Each structure stands twice: as structure tokens, then as C-alpha cells.
mmCIF file with all atom_site columns, C-alpha atoms in Angstrom:
data_model
loop_
_atom_site.group_PDB
_atom_site.id
_atom_site.type_symbol
_atom_site.label_atom_id
_atom_site.label_alt_id
_atom_site.label_comp_id
_atom_site.label_asym_id
_atom_site.label_entity_id
_atom_site.label_seq_id
_atom_site.pdbx_PDB_ins_code
_atom_site.Cartn_x
_atom_site.Cartn_y
_atom_site.Cartn_z
_atom_site.occupancy
_atom_site.B_iso_or_equiv
_atom_site.pdbx_formal_charge
_atom_site.auth_seq_id
_atom_site.auth_comp_id
_atom_site.auth_asym_id
_atom_site.auth_atom_id
_atom_site.pdbx_PDB_model_num
ATOM 1   C CA . MET A 1 1   ? 22.738 -7.234  -141.655 1.00 41.00 ? 75  MET A CA 1
ATOM 2   C CA . ARG A 1 2   ? 24.020 -8.980  -138.579 1.00 43.00 ? 76  ARG A CA 1
ATOM 3   C CA . ARG A 1 3   ? 22.228 -6.355  -136.493 1.00 42.00 ? 77  ARG A CA 1
ATOM 4   C CA . ARG A 1 4   ? 18.888 -7.938  -137.386 1.00 43.00 ? 78  ARG A CA 1
ATOM 5   C CA . ASN A 1 5   ? 19.879 -11.095 -135.519 1.00 49.00 ? 79  ASN A CA 1
ATOM 6   C CA . PHE A 1 6   ? 20.753 -9.319  -132.286 1.00 55.00 ? 80  PHE A CA 1
ATOM 7   C CA . LEU A 1 7   ? 17.674 -10.286 -130.311 1.00 58.00 ? 81  LEU A CA 1
ATOM 8   C CA . ALA A 1 8   ? 14.274 -11.886 -130.306 1.00 60.00 ? 82  ALA A CA 1
ATOM 9   C CA . ILE A 1 9   ? 11.559 -10.829 -127.888 1.00 53.00 ? 83  ILE A CA 1
ATOM 10  C CA . THR A 1 10  ? 10.208 -13.870 -126.065 1.00 50.00 ? 84  THR A CA 1
ATOM 11  C CA . GLY A 1 11  ? 7.752  -12.144 -123.771 1.00 46.00 ? 85  GLY A CA 1
ATOM 12  C CA . SER A 1 12  ? 7.510  -8.676  -122.291 1.00 42.00 ? 86  SER A CA 1
ATOM 13  C CA . SER A 1 13  ? 5.172  -6.246  -120.592 1.00 39.00 ? 87  SER A CA 1
ATOM 14  C CA . VAL A 1 14  ? 7.411  -3.292  -121.399 1.00 37.00 ? 88  VAL A CA 1
ATOM 15  C CA . ALA A 1 15  ? 6.645  -1.007  -124.324 1.00 34.00 ? 89  ALA A CA 1
ATOM 16  C CA . ALA A 1 16  ? 9.793  -1.953  -126.201 1.00 34.00 ? 90  ALA A CA 1
ATOM 17  C CA . LEU A 1 17  ? 11.077 0.176   -129.065 1.00 31.00 ? 91  LEU A CA 1
ATOM 18  C CA . PRO A 1 18  ? 12.099 -1.483  -132.350 1.00 31.00 ? 92  PRO A CA 1
ATOM 19  C CA . LEU A 1 19  ? 15.826 -2.043  -132.494 1.00 31.00 ? 93  LEU A CA 1
ATOM 20  C CA . ALA A 1 20  ? 16.007 -0.846  -136.082 1.00 31.00 ? 94  ALA A CA 1
ATOM 21  C CA . GLY A 1 21  ? 14.587 2.507   -135.017 1.00 30.00 ? 95  GLY A CA 1
ATOM 22  C CA . PHE A 1 22  ? 17.761 3.477   -133.161 1.00 33.00 ? 96  PHE A CA 1
ATOM 23  C CA . SER A 1 23  ? 20.804 5.100   -134.681 1.00 34.00 ? 97  SER A CA 1
ATOM 24  C CA . ALA A 1 24  ? 24.414 5.166   -133.590 1.00 38.00 ? 98  ALA A CA 1
ATOM 25  C CA . THR A 1 25  ? 23.812 8.758   -132.504 1.00 37.00 ? 99  THR A CA 1
ATOM 26  C CA . ALA A 1 26  ? 21.033 7.644   -130.165 1.00 39.00 ? 100 ALA A CA 1
ATOM 27  C CA . ALA A 1 27  ? 23.362 5.126   -128.580 1.00 44.00 ? 101 ALA A CA 1
ATOM 28  C CA . GLY A 1 28  ? 25.985 7.835   -128.071 1.00 48.00 ? 102 GLY A CA 1
ATOM 29  C CA . MET A 1 29  ? 24.468 8.875   -124.756 1.00 47.00 ? 103 MET A CA 1
ATOM 30  C CA . PHE A 1 30  ? 25.963 5.693   -123.294 1.00 46.00 ? 104 PHE A CA 1
ATOM 31  C CA . ALA A 1 31  ? 29.419 6.042   -124.902 1.00 44.00 ? 105 ALA A CA 1
ATOM 32  C CA . ALA A 1 32  ? 32.450 5.551   -122.693 1.00 40.00 ? 106 ALA A CA 1
ATOM 33  C CA . ASP A 1 33  ? 33.413 9.212   -122.781 1.00 34.00 ? 107 ASP A CA 1
ATOM 34  C CA . THR A 1 34  ? 30.030 10.225  -121.315 1.00 37.00 ? 108 THR A CA 1
ATOM 35  C CA . ILE A 1 35  ? 30.134 7.908   -118.323 1.00 37.00 ? 109 ILE A CA 1
ATOM 36  C CA . GLN A 1 36  ? 29.846 9.637   -114.950 1.00 44.00 ? 110 GLN A CA 1
ATOM 37  C CA . PRO A 1 37  ? 30.166 8.043   -111.494 1.00 50.00 ? 111 PRO A CA 1
ATOM 38  C CA . SER A 1 38  ? 26.684 6.742   -110.784 1.00 77.00 ? 112 SER A CA 1
ATOM 39  C CA . GLY A 1 39  ? 26.526 4.459   -107.757 1.00 91.00 ? 113 GLY A CA 1
ATOM 40  C CA . PHE A 1 40  ? 25.112 1.560   -109.810 1.00 94.00 ? 114 PHE A CA 1
ATOM 41  C CA . ARG A 1 41  ? 26.598 -1.879  -109.192 1.00 92.00 ? 115 ARG A CA 1
ATOM 42  C CA . LEU A 1 42  ? 26.193 -5.203  -110.940 1.00 91.00 ? 116 LEU A CA 1
ATOM 43  C CA . ALA A 1 43  ? 26.591 -8.496  -109.094 1.00 91.00 ? 117 ALA A CA 1
ATOM 44  C CA . ARG A 1 44  ? 26.214 -12.171 -109.988 1.00 90.00 ? 118 ARG A CA 1
ATOM 45  C CA . LEU A 1 45  ? 25.079 -14.902 -107.622 1.00 90.00 ? 119 LEU A CA 1
ATOM 46  C CA . ASP A 1 46  ? 27.805 -17.167 -106.292 1.00 88.00 ? 120 ASP A CA 1
ATOM 47  C CA . GLU A 1 47  ? 25.687 -20.171 -105.346 1.00 84.00 ? 121 GLU A CA 1
ATOM 48  C CA . SER A 1 48  ? 28.396 -21.792 -103.243 1.00 84.00 ? 122 SER A CA 1
ATOM 49  C CA . ALA A 1 49  ? 28.716 -18.679 -101.084 1.00 84.00 ? 123 ALA A CA 1
ATOM 50  C CA . GLY A 1 50  ? 25.031 -17.784 -101.135 1.00 86.00 ? 124 GLY A CA 1
ATOM 51  C CA . GLU A 1 51  ? 25.683 -14.149 -101.955 1.00 87.00 ? 125 GLU A CA 1
ATOM 52  C CA . TYR A 1 52  ? 25.971 -11.762 -104.883 1.00 88.00 ? 126 TYR A CA 1
ATOM 53  C CA . ILE A 1 53  ? 29.479 -10.693 -105.801 1.00 84.00 ? 127 ILE A CA 1
ATOM 54  C CA . VAL A 1 54  ? 30.920 -8.492  -108.535 1.00 79.00 ? 128 VAL A CA 1
ATOM 55  C CA . PRO A 1 55  ? 31.542 -10.344 -111.825 1.00 72.00 ? 129 PRO A CA 1
ATOM 56  C CA . ARG A 1 56  ? 35.336 -10.029 -111.666 1.00 65.00 ? 130 ARG A CA 1
ATOM 57  C CA . ALA A 1 57  ? 35.264 -12.279 -108.609 1.00 60.00 ? 131 ALA A CA 1
ATOM 58  C CA . CYS A 1 58  ? 32.880 -14.858 -110.095 1.00 59.00 ? 132 CYS A CA 1
ATOM 59  C CA . ALA A 1 59  ? 34.040 -18.061 -111.694 1.00 55.00 ? 133 ALA A CA 1
ATOM 60  C CA . ALA A 1 60  ? 32.444 -18.048 -115.142 1.00 55.00 ? 134 ALA A CA 1
ATOM 61  C CA . ALA A 1 61  ? 30.078 -20.947 -115.701 1.00 61.00 ? 135 ALA A CA 1
ATOM 62  C CA . ALA A 1 62  ? 30.575 -23.048 -118.821 1.00 69.00 ? 136 ALA A CA 1
ATOM 63  C CA . CYS A 1 63  ? 28.170 -22.144 -121.606 1.00 79.00 ? 137 CYS A CA 1
ATOM 64  C CA . SER A 1 64  ? 28.293 -23.611 -125.094 1.00 81.00 ? 138 SER A CA 1
ATOM 65  C CA . SER A 1 65  ? 25.180 -21.859 -126.408 1.00 85.00 ? 139 SER A CA 1
ATOM 66  C CA . SER A 1 66  ? 25.561 -19.050 -128.940 1.00 89.00 ? 140 SER A CA 1
ATOM 67  C CA . ARG A 1 67  ? 22.324 -17.437 -127.735 1.00 92.00 ? 141 ARG A CA 1
ATOM 68  C CA . VAL A 1 68  ? 21.095 -16.664 -124.248 1.00 93.00 ? 142 VAL A CA 1
ATOM 69  C CA . SER A 1 69  ? 17.822 -15.517 -122.736 1.00 95.00 ? 143 SER A CA 1
ATOM 70  C CA . LEU A 1 70  ? 17.771 -12.444 -120.502 1.00 95.00 ? 144 LEU A CA 1
ATOM 71  C CA . GLU A 1 71  ? 14.869 -12.555 -118.074 1.00 94.00 ? 145 GLU A CA 1
ATOM 72  C CA . LEU A 1 72  ? 14.216 -9.352  -116.134 1.00 94.00 ? 146 LEU A CA 1
ATOM 73  C CA . ASP A 1 73  ? 12.113 -10.399 -113.158 1.00 91.00 ? 147 ASP A CA 1
ATOM 74  C CA . ALA A 1 74  ? 11.329 -7.359  -111.015 1.00 90.00 ? 148 ALA A CA 1
ATOM 75  C CA . LEU A 1 75  ? 12.550 -4.026  -109.725 1.00 93.00 ? 149 LEU A CA 1
ATOM 76  C CA . HIS A 1 76  ? 12.561 -4.019  -105.931 1.00 93.00 ? 150 HIS A CA 1
ATOM 77  C CA . THR A 1 77  ? 12.300 -0.525  -104.477 1.00 94.00 ? 151 THR A CA 1
ATOM 78  C CA . ALA A 1 78  ? 13.953 0.680   -101.288 1.00 95.00 ? 152 ALA A CA 1
ATOM 79  C CA . ASN A 1 79  ? 12.199 0.397   -97.945  1.00 93.00 ? 153 ASN A CA 1
ATOM 80  C CA . ASP A 1 80  ? 9.574  3.106   -97.365  1.00 91.00 ? 154 ASP A CA 1
ATOM 81  C CA . ALA A 1 81  ? 9.927  4.731   -100.814 1.00 94.00 ? 155 ALA A CA 1
ATOM 82  C CA . PRO A 1 82  ? 11.899 4.314   -104.069 1.00 95.00 ? 156 PRO A CA 1
ATOM 83  C CA . ALA A 1 83  ? 15.342 5.911   -104.218 1.00 96.00 ? 157 ALA A CA 1
ATOM 84  C CA . LEU A 1 84  ? 15.009 6.352   -107.987 1.00 96.00 ? 158 LEU A CA 1
ATOM 85  C CA . ALA A 1 85  ? 12.408 8.563   -109.625 1.00 96.00 ? 159 ALA A CA 1
ATOM 86  C CA . THR A 1 86  ? 12.913 6.979   -113.069 1.00 95.00 ? 160 THR A CA 1
ATOM 87  C CA . LEU A 1 87  ? 15.012 4.248   -114.631 1.00 96.00 ? 161 LEU A CA 1
ATOM 88  C CA . GLN A 1 88  ? 15.320 3.031   -118.206 1.00 95.00 ? 162 GLN A CA 1
ATOM 89  C CA . VAL A 1 89  ? 17.468 -0.011  -118.925 1.00 96.00 ? 163 VAL A CA 1
ATOM 90  C CA . HIS A 1 90  ? 18.703 -0.385  -122.509 1.00 95.00 ? 164 HIS A CA 1
ATOM 91  C CA . ALA A 1 91  ? 20.341 -3.592  -123.722 1.00 94.00 ? 165 ALA A CA 1
ATOM 92  C CA . LEU A 1 92  ? 23.324 -2.506  -125.853 1.00 93.00 ? 166 LEU A CA 1
ATOM 93  C CA . PHE A 1 93  ? 24.198 -4.496  -128.978 1.00 92.00 ? 167 PHE A CA 1
ATOM 94  C CA . ASP A 1 94  ? 27.373 -4.221  -131.038 1.00 87.00 ? 168 ASP A CA 1
ATOM 95  C CA . GLY A 1 95  ? 26.875 -3.423  -134.721 1.00 83.00 ? 169 GLY A CA 1
ATOM 96  C CA . ASP A 1 96  ? 29.063 -4.316  -137.678 1.00 81.00 ? 170 ASP A CA 1
ATOM 97  C CA . ASP A 1 97  ? 30.096 -0.663  -137.956 1.00 83.00 ? 171 ASP A CA 1
ATOM 98  C CA . GLY A 1 98  ? 31.516 -0.582  -134.416 1.00 79.00 ? 172 GLY A CA 1
ATOM 99  C CA . SER A 1 99  ? 28.558 1.338   -132.994 1.00 84.00 ? 173 SER A CA 1
ATOM 100 C CA . GLN A 1 100 ? 26.260 0.155   -130.225 1.00 84.00 ? 174 GLN A CA 1
ATOM 101 C CA . TYR A 1 101 ? 22.496 -0.066  -130.707 1.00 89.00 ? 175 TYR A CA 1
ATOM 102 C CA . PRO A 1 102 ? 20.167 0.101   -127.685 1.00 92.00 ? 176 PRO A CA 1
ATOM 103 C CA . TYR A 1 103 ? 16.948 -1.811  -127.095 1.00 92.00 ? 177 TYR A CA 1
ATOM 104 C CA . THR A 1 104 ? 14.638 -0.626  -124.307 1.00 93.00 ? 178 THR A CA 1
ATOM 105 C CA . ALA A 1 105 ? 14.352 -3.632  -121.999 1.00 94.00 ? 179 ALA A CA 1
ATOM 106 C CA . TRP A 1 106 ? 12.969 -2.088  -118.813 1.00 94.00 ? 180 TRP A CA 1
ATOM 107 C CA . ASN A 1 107 ? 11.190 1.084   -117.754 1.00 94.00 ? 181 ASN A CA 1
ATOM 108 C CA . PHE A 1 108 ? 10.403 2.342   -114.234 1.00 94.00 ? 182 PHE A CA 1
ATOM 109 C CA . ARG A 1 109 ? 8.628  5.470   -113.051 1.00 94.00 ? 183 ARG A CA 1
ATOM 110 C CA . ALA A 1 110 ? 8.066  5.894   -109.329 1.00 93.00 ? 184 ALA A CA 1
ATOM 111 C CA . ASP A 1 111 ? 5.113  8.224   -109.970 1.00 91.00 ? 185 ASP A CA 1
ATOM 112 C CA . SER A 1 112 ? 3.399  5.780   -112.339 1.00 85.00 ? 186 SER A CA 1
ATOM 113 C CA . PRO A 1 113 ? 3.648  2.189   -111.079 1.00 73.00 ? 187 PRO A CA 1
ATOM 114 C CA . HIS A 1 114 ? 1.047  0.956   -113.564 1.00 77.00 ? 188 HIS A CA 1
ATOM 115 C CA . GLY A 1 115 ? 3.143  2.372   -116.419 1.00 73.00 ? 189 GLY A CA 1
ATOM 116 C CA . SER A 1 116 ? 6.288  0.587   -115.289 1.00 86.00 ? 190 SER A CA 1
ATOM 117 C CA . SER A 1 117 ? 7.550  -2.759  -116.534 1.00 90.00 ? 191 SER A CA 1
ATOM 118 C CA . ARG A 1 118 ? 6.568  -5.926  -114.736 1.00 84.00 ? 192 ARG A CA 1
ATOM 119 C CA . GLN A 1 119 ? 8.500  -8.796  -116.310 1.00 87.00 ? 193 GLN A CA 1
ATOM 120 C CA . ALA A 1 120 ? 10.380 -8.838  -119.600 1.00 90.00 ? 194 ALA A CA 1
ATOM 121 C CA . SER A 1 121 ? 12.502 -11.332 -121.489 1.00 93.00 ? 195 SER A CA 1
ATOM 122 C CA . PHE A 1 122 ? 14.363 -11.525 -124.772 1.00 93.00 ? 196 PHE A CA 1
ATOM 123 C CA . THR A 1 123 ? 17.012 -13.704 -126.378 1.00 93.00 ? 197 THR A CA 1
ATOM 124 C CA . ALA A 1 124 ? 20.297 -12.307 -127.623 1.00 90.00 ? 198 ALA A CA 1
ATOM 125 C CA . SER A 1 125 ? 23.496 -13.402 -129.294 1.00 90.00 ? 199 SER A CA 1
ATOM 126 C CA . ARG A 1 126 ? 26.247 -13.882 -126.706 1.00 89.00 ? 200 ARG A CA 1
ATOM 127 C CA . GLU A 1 127 ? 28.699 -12.255 -129.096 1.00 87.00 ? 201 GLU A CA 1
ATOM 128 C CA . ALA A 1 128 ? 26.634 -9.128  -129.752 1.00 89.00 ? 202 ALA A CA 1
ATOM 129 C CA . MET A 1 129 ? 25.618 -7.902  -126.303 1.00 90.00 ? 203 MET A CA 1
ATOM 130 C CA . ARG A 1 130 ? 28.071 -6.504  -123.748 1.00 86.00 ? 204 ARG A CA 1
ATOM 131 C CA . GLY A 1 131 ? 26.093 -4.481  -121.248 1.00 91.00 ? 205 GLY A CA 1
ATOM 132 C CA . PHE A 1 132 ? 23.311 -2.091  -120.306 1.00 94.00 ? 206 PHE A CA 1
ATOM 133 C CA . GLY A 1 133 ? 22.875 1.597   -120.938 1.00 94.00 ? 207 GLY A CA 1
ATOM 134 C CA . LEU A 1 134 ? 21.109 3.245   -118.007 1.00 95.00 ? 208 LEU A CA 1
ATOM 135 C CA . ARG A 1 135 ? 19.155 6.481   -118.008 1.00 95.00 ? 209 ARG A CA 1
ATOM 136 C CA . TYR A 1 136 ? 17.876 7.487   -114.587 1.00 96.00 ? 210 TYR A CA 1
ATOM 137 C CA . ARG A 1 137 ? 16.922 10.244  -112.186 1.00 95.00 ? 211 ARG A CA 1
ATOM 138 C CA . MET A 1 138 ? 17.212 10.149  -108.407 1.00 96.00 ? 212 MET A CA 1
ATOM 139 C CA . GLN A 1 139 ? 14.368 11.390  -106.229 1.00 95.00 ? 213 GLN A CA 1
ATOM 140 C CA . ASP A 1 140 ? 14.465 15.210  -105.851 1.00 90.00 ? 214 ASP A CA 1
ATOM 141 C CA . ALA A 1 141 ? 17.058 15.497  -108.650 1.00 92.00 ? 215 ALA A CA 1
ATOM 142 C CA . ALA A 1 142 ? 16.345 18.011  -111.415 1.00 90.00 ? 216 ALA A CA 1
ATOM 143 C CA . ASP A 1 143 ? 17.937 16.234  -114.381 1.00 93.00 ? 217 ASP A CA 1
ATOM 144 C CA . ASP A 1 144 ? 18.270 12.755  -115.872 1.00 94.00 ? 218 ASP A CA 1
ATOM 145 C CA . GLN A 1 145 ? 21.673 11.073  -115.840 1.00 93.00 ? 219 GLN A CA 1
ATOM 146 C CA . ALA A 1 146 ? 23.097 8.409   -118.161 1.00 93.00 ? 220 ALA A CA 1
ATOM 147 C CA . THR A 1 147 ? 25.716 5.757   -117.518 1.00 92.00 ? 221 THR A CA 1
ATOM 148 C CA . HIS A 1 148 ? 26.898 2.360   -118.766 1.00 90.00 ? 222 HIS A CA 1
ATOM 149 C CA . CYS A 1 149 ? 27.005 -0.952  -116.911 1.00 89.00 ? 223 CYS A CA 1
ATOM 150 C CA . ALA A 1 150 ? 29.217 -3.675  -118.419 1.00 88.00 ? 224 ALA A CA 1
ATOM 151 C CA . LEU A 1 151 ? 27.920 -7.259  -118.278 1.00 88.00 ? 225 LEU A CA 1
ATOM 152 C CA . THR A 1 152 ? 31.169 -8.826  -119.507 1.00 83.00 ? 226 THR A CA 1
ATOM 153 C CA . ARG A 1 153 ? 34.887 -8.485  -118.827 1.00 77.00 ? 227 ARG A CA 1
ATOM 154 C CA . LEU A 1 154 ? 37.578 -7.940  -121.426 1.00 73.00 ? 228 LEU A CA 1
ATOM 155 C CA . ASP A 1 155 ? 39.082 -11.330 -120.596 1.00 72.00 ? 229 ASP A CA 1
ATOM 156 C CA . SER A 1 156 ? 35.632 -12.999 -120.692 1.00 77.00 ? 230 SER A CA 1
ATOM 157 C CA . PRO A 1 157 ? 33.664 -11.170 -123.397 1.00 79.00 ? 231 PRO A CA 1
ATOM 158 C CA . LEU A 1 158 ? 30.611 -13.461 -123.626 1.00 84.00 ? 232 LEU A CA 1
ATOM 159 C CA . LEU A 1 159 ? 27.449 -13.227 -121.542 1.00 88.00 ? 233 LEU A CA 1
ATOM 160 C CA . GLN A 1 160 ? 27.499 -15.749 -118.694 1.00 88.00 ? 234 GLN A CA 1
ATOM 161 C CA . PRO A 1 161 ? 24.366 -17.565 -117.463 1.00 90.00 ? 235 PRO A CA 1
ATOM 162 C CA . GLY A 1 162 ? 23.412 -16.949 -113.851 1.00 90.00 ? 236 GLY A CA 1
ATOM 163 C CA . SER A 1 163 ? 21.311 -14.863 -111.481 1.00 91.00 ? 237 SER A CA 1
ATOM 164 C CA . TYR A 1 164 ? 22.154 -11.169 -111.249 1.00 93.00 ? 238 TYR A CA 1
ATOM 165 C CA . VAL A 1 165 ? 21.175 -7.980  -109.474 1.00 94.00 ? 239 VAL A CA 1
ATOM 166 C CA . LEU A 1 166 ? 21.691 -4.455  -110.727 1.00 95.00 ? 240 LEU A CA 1
ATOM 167 C CA . THR A 1 167 ? 21.646 -2.186  -107.689 1.00 95.00 ? 241 THR A CA 1
ATOM 168 C CA . GLY A 1 168 ? 20.923 1.506   -107.968 1.00 96.00 ? 242 GLY A CA 1
ATOM 169 C CA . PRO A 1 169 ? 22.554 4.255   -105.904 1.00 96.00 ? 243 PRO A CA 1
ATOM 170 C CA . ARG A 1 170 ? 21.709 4.634   -102.240 1.00 95.00 ? 244 ARG A CA 1
ATOM 171 C CA . ARG A 1 171 ? 19.710 7.698   -101.262 1.00 93.00 ? 245 ARG A CA 1
ATOM 172 C CA . ASP A 1 172 ? 22.952 9.583   -100.533 1.00 92.00 ? 246 ASP A CA 1
ATOM 173 C CA . GLY A 1 173 ? 24.398 8.604   -103.937 1.00 91.00 ? 247 GLY A CA 1
ATOM 174 C CA . ARG A 1 174 ? 26.843 5.976   -102.665 1.00 93.00 ? 248 ARG A CA 1
ATOM 175 C CA . SER A 1 175 ? 26.994 2.437   -104.064 1.00 93.00 ? 249 SER A CA 1
ATOM 176 C CA . ALA A 1 176 ? 25.226 -0.372  -102.227 1.00 93.00 ? 250 ALA A CA 1
ATOM 177 C CA . ASN A 1 177 ? 27.340 -2.524  -99.905  1.00 92.00 ? 251 ASN A CA 1
ATOM 178 C CA . LEU A 1 178 ? 26.458 -6.013  -101.126 1.00 91.00 ? 252 LEU A CA 1
ATOM 179 C CA . ARG A 1 179 ? 28.447 -7.664  -98.336  1.00 90.00 ? 253 ARG A CA 1
ATOM 180 C CA . ALA A 1 180 ? 25.678 -6.551  -96.006  1.00 92.00 ? 254 ALA A CA 1
ATOM 181 C CA . TYR A 1 181 ? 23.164 -8.721  -97.884  1.00 92.00 ? 255 TYR A CA 1
ATOM 182 C CA . ARG A 1 182 ? 22.719 -12.419 -98.510  1.00 90.00 ? 256 ARG A CA 1
ATOM 183 C CA . PHE A 1 183 ? 20.853 -14.299 -101.235 1.00 90.00 ? 257 PHE A CA 1
ATOM 184 C CA . ALA A 1 184 ? 17.359 -15.558 -100.448 1.00 87.00 ? 258 ALA A CA 1
ATOM 185 C CA . ALA A 1 185 ? 15.639 -18.050 -102.751 1.00 81.00 ? 259 ALA A CA 1
ATOM 186 C CA . ASP A 1 186 ? 12.698 -15.709 -103.036 1.00 79.00 ? 260 ASP A CA 1
ATOM 187 C CA . ALA A 1 187 ? 11.950 -14.072 -106.382 1.00 69.00 ? 261 ALA A CA 1
ATOM 188 C CA . ALA A 1 188 ? 10.057 -11.313 -104.569 1.00 72.00 ? 262 ALA A CA 1
ATOM 189 C CA . ALA A 1 189 ? 13.067 -10.352 -102.447 1.00 81.00 ? 263 ALA A CA 1
ATOM 190 C CA . PRO A 1 190 ? 16.342 -12.098 -103.414 1.00 89.00 ? 264 PRO A CA 1
ATOM 191 C CA . LEU A 1 191 ? 18.489 -9.645  -101.408 1.00 92.00 ? 265 LEU A CA 1
ATOM 192 C CA . GLN A 1 192 ? 18.044 -10.071 -97.651  1.00 90.00 ? 266 GLN A CA 1
ATOM 193 C CA . PRO A 1 193 ? 19.874 -7.873  -95.112  1.00 92.00 ? 267 PRO A CA 1
ATOM 194 C CA . ARG A 1 194 ? 22.283 -9.738  -92.859  1.00 90.00 ? 268 ARG A CA 1
ATOM 195 C CA . TYR A 1 195 ? 21.921 -7.312  -89.971  1.00 90.00 ? 269 TYR A CA 1
ATOM 196 C CA . GLY A 1 196 ? 18.277 -6.231  -90.184  1.00 90.00 ? 270 GLY A CA 1
ATOM 197 C CA . GLN A 1 197 ? 19.074 -2.837  -91.675  1.00 91.00 ? 271 GLN A CA 1
ATOM 198 C CA . ALA A 1 198 ? 16.625 -0.955  -93.866  1.00 93.00 ? 272 ALA A CA 1
ATOM 199 C CA . ARG A 1 199 ? 17.533 -1.054  -97.553  1.00 95.00 ? 273 ARG A CA 1
ATOM 200 C CA . ASP A 1 200 ? 17.987 2.441   -98.993  1.00 95.00 ? 274 ASP A CA 1
ATOM 201 C CA . PHE A 1 201 ? 18.481 1.510   -102.660 1.00 96.00 ? 275 PHE A CA 1
ATOM 202 C CA . ASP A 1 202 ? 16.433 0.003   -105.481 1.00 96.00 ? 276 ASP A CA 1
ATOM 203 C CA . TYR A 1 203 ? 17.589 -3.024  -107.461 1.00 96.00 ? 277 TYR A CA 1
ATOM 204 C CA . LEU A 1 204 ? 16.632 -4.965  -110.563 1.00 95.00 ? 278 LEU A CA 1
ATOM 205 C CA . ALA A 1 205 ? 16.777 -8.769  -110.360 1.00 94.00 ? 279 ALA A CA 1
ATOM 206 C CA . PHE A 1 206 ? 17.397 -10.632 -113.618 1.00 94.00 ? 280 PHE A CA 1
ATOM 207 C CA . ARG A 1 207 ? 18.694 -13.929 -114.985 1.00 93.00 ? 281 ARG A CA 1
ATOM 208 C CA . ILE A 1 208 ? 20.709 -15.017 -117.986 1.00 93.00 ? 282 ILE A CA 1
ATOM 209 C CA . ARG A 1 209 ? 19.935 -18.532 -119.245 1.00 93.00 ? 283 ARG A CA 1
ATOM 210 C CA . GLU A 1 210 ? 21.244 -20.694 -122.043 1.00 92.00 ? 284 GLU A CA 1
ATOM 211 C CA . VAL A 1 211 ? 18.954 -21.126 -125.034 1.00 90.00 ? 285 VAL A CA 1
ATOM 212 C CA . VAL A 1 212 ? 18.865 -24.795 -126.007 1.00 79.00 ? 286 VAL A CA 1
#
């Protein structure tokens, strides 16, 4: 099956679940008809501007490779305390039957830092992966929520190499204002506030690279 060629794990500290162990029903929690407004935002680094901007405003870089490496570097929590209580990031892969199959790529628990992911990486077919499924819970919230975050556009359906951030909701549930932040060439803190404000959201920094 084509599904067996979706990904290859190249190095990870996350307890990843086997892709074959998921069913289309399991992936249904991230289906389009279950999406709720979440406050998550995805942005890609525009190196010429020195800031992260939403993918629809990014000029897609040329990439001739059929496979790419996704390298999840670190989750940076908000100042003072994390805004999220838990976060699971699932890479979603298209199957031959039209279903999506998730692979657990990242796990975060604010109450168990030693049980959270550190760094993780895997390679994937550019034609098979479209986005992330997110399962999360805000601090003081009673229930988990699920949503979907697209990594590609309909007019540009292949994964594009580059540096990305996935920002979580602010403490009040609103989306992060990325215009208030600039890029810093610092893997420990790539988002730097322009105006000295405290950051009230968590974010995951990751990269997509060509596999040569």
C-alpha cells in the first residue's frame, strides 16, 4: 500500500505511535466538519523581511524533492507559565481510500515536562502530507479540543521547505499577533517581541527541509 511509504522516522524523543495502528475512524476527530475556532496560527519565515507571515503571503520556495524532512525543534511556552495544559500534534497523511491517517509527532504536558517531547524529526512524501491535527487543552479548561492546521494551500498542495512556527491561542483564546514579533536567529527563542511585551502564548518551532 502507498500508505506504508508515508513517512520514515529519522530521530525522535517522542513516544510515537505506529502509523499502521490508526484507522480512518481515529483520524475523524480532525475532519473538516469537526473543526472549531481555536486560536492556532501557522506562519512561515520570510527571510527577506525577517518575520513570520501566514503561508498565503509567502512566496513558495522551489523544491524538486519528492520527500522532505520535518524537524520539530522545541515548544516555547508563554512567559511566566504555559498557556496550554496539553498539546498533541499529529502529522496527517492522505491514504489511497481518501481518508487521513495521523502519526503522533509531538506531545506536550505542562504538568509533566519530563514526559514531553524534546526534539523529533521524520521524513514524509510531499504528496501525502497536508497538515497537522491538533488535540489540546487550555489551562483551567475542563475538556480537550481538536482542530486542524493546514500546511499547504489548494493552489500549492506540496509541502514547502522553510522555517515555521505554530502558535497556540493566547491566554484569552485569541490568536497571536505575529506582527508584534520579529525573527531572531536563535533556536531557543526564534520569536522576539518588537515592543518588549510579555508573550502570552505557546508556540512550536519547526523546519521543513528537502531530502537529497
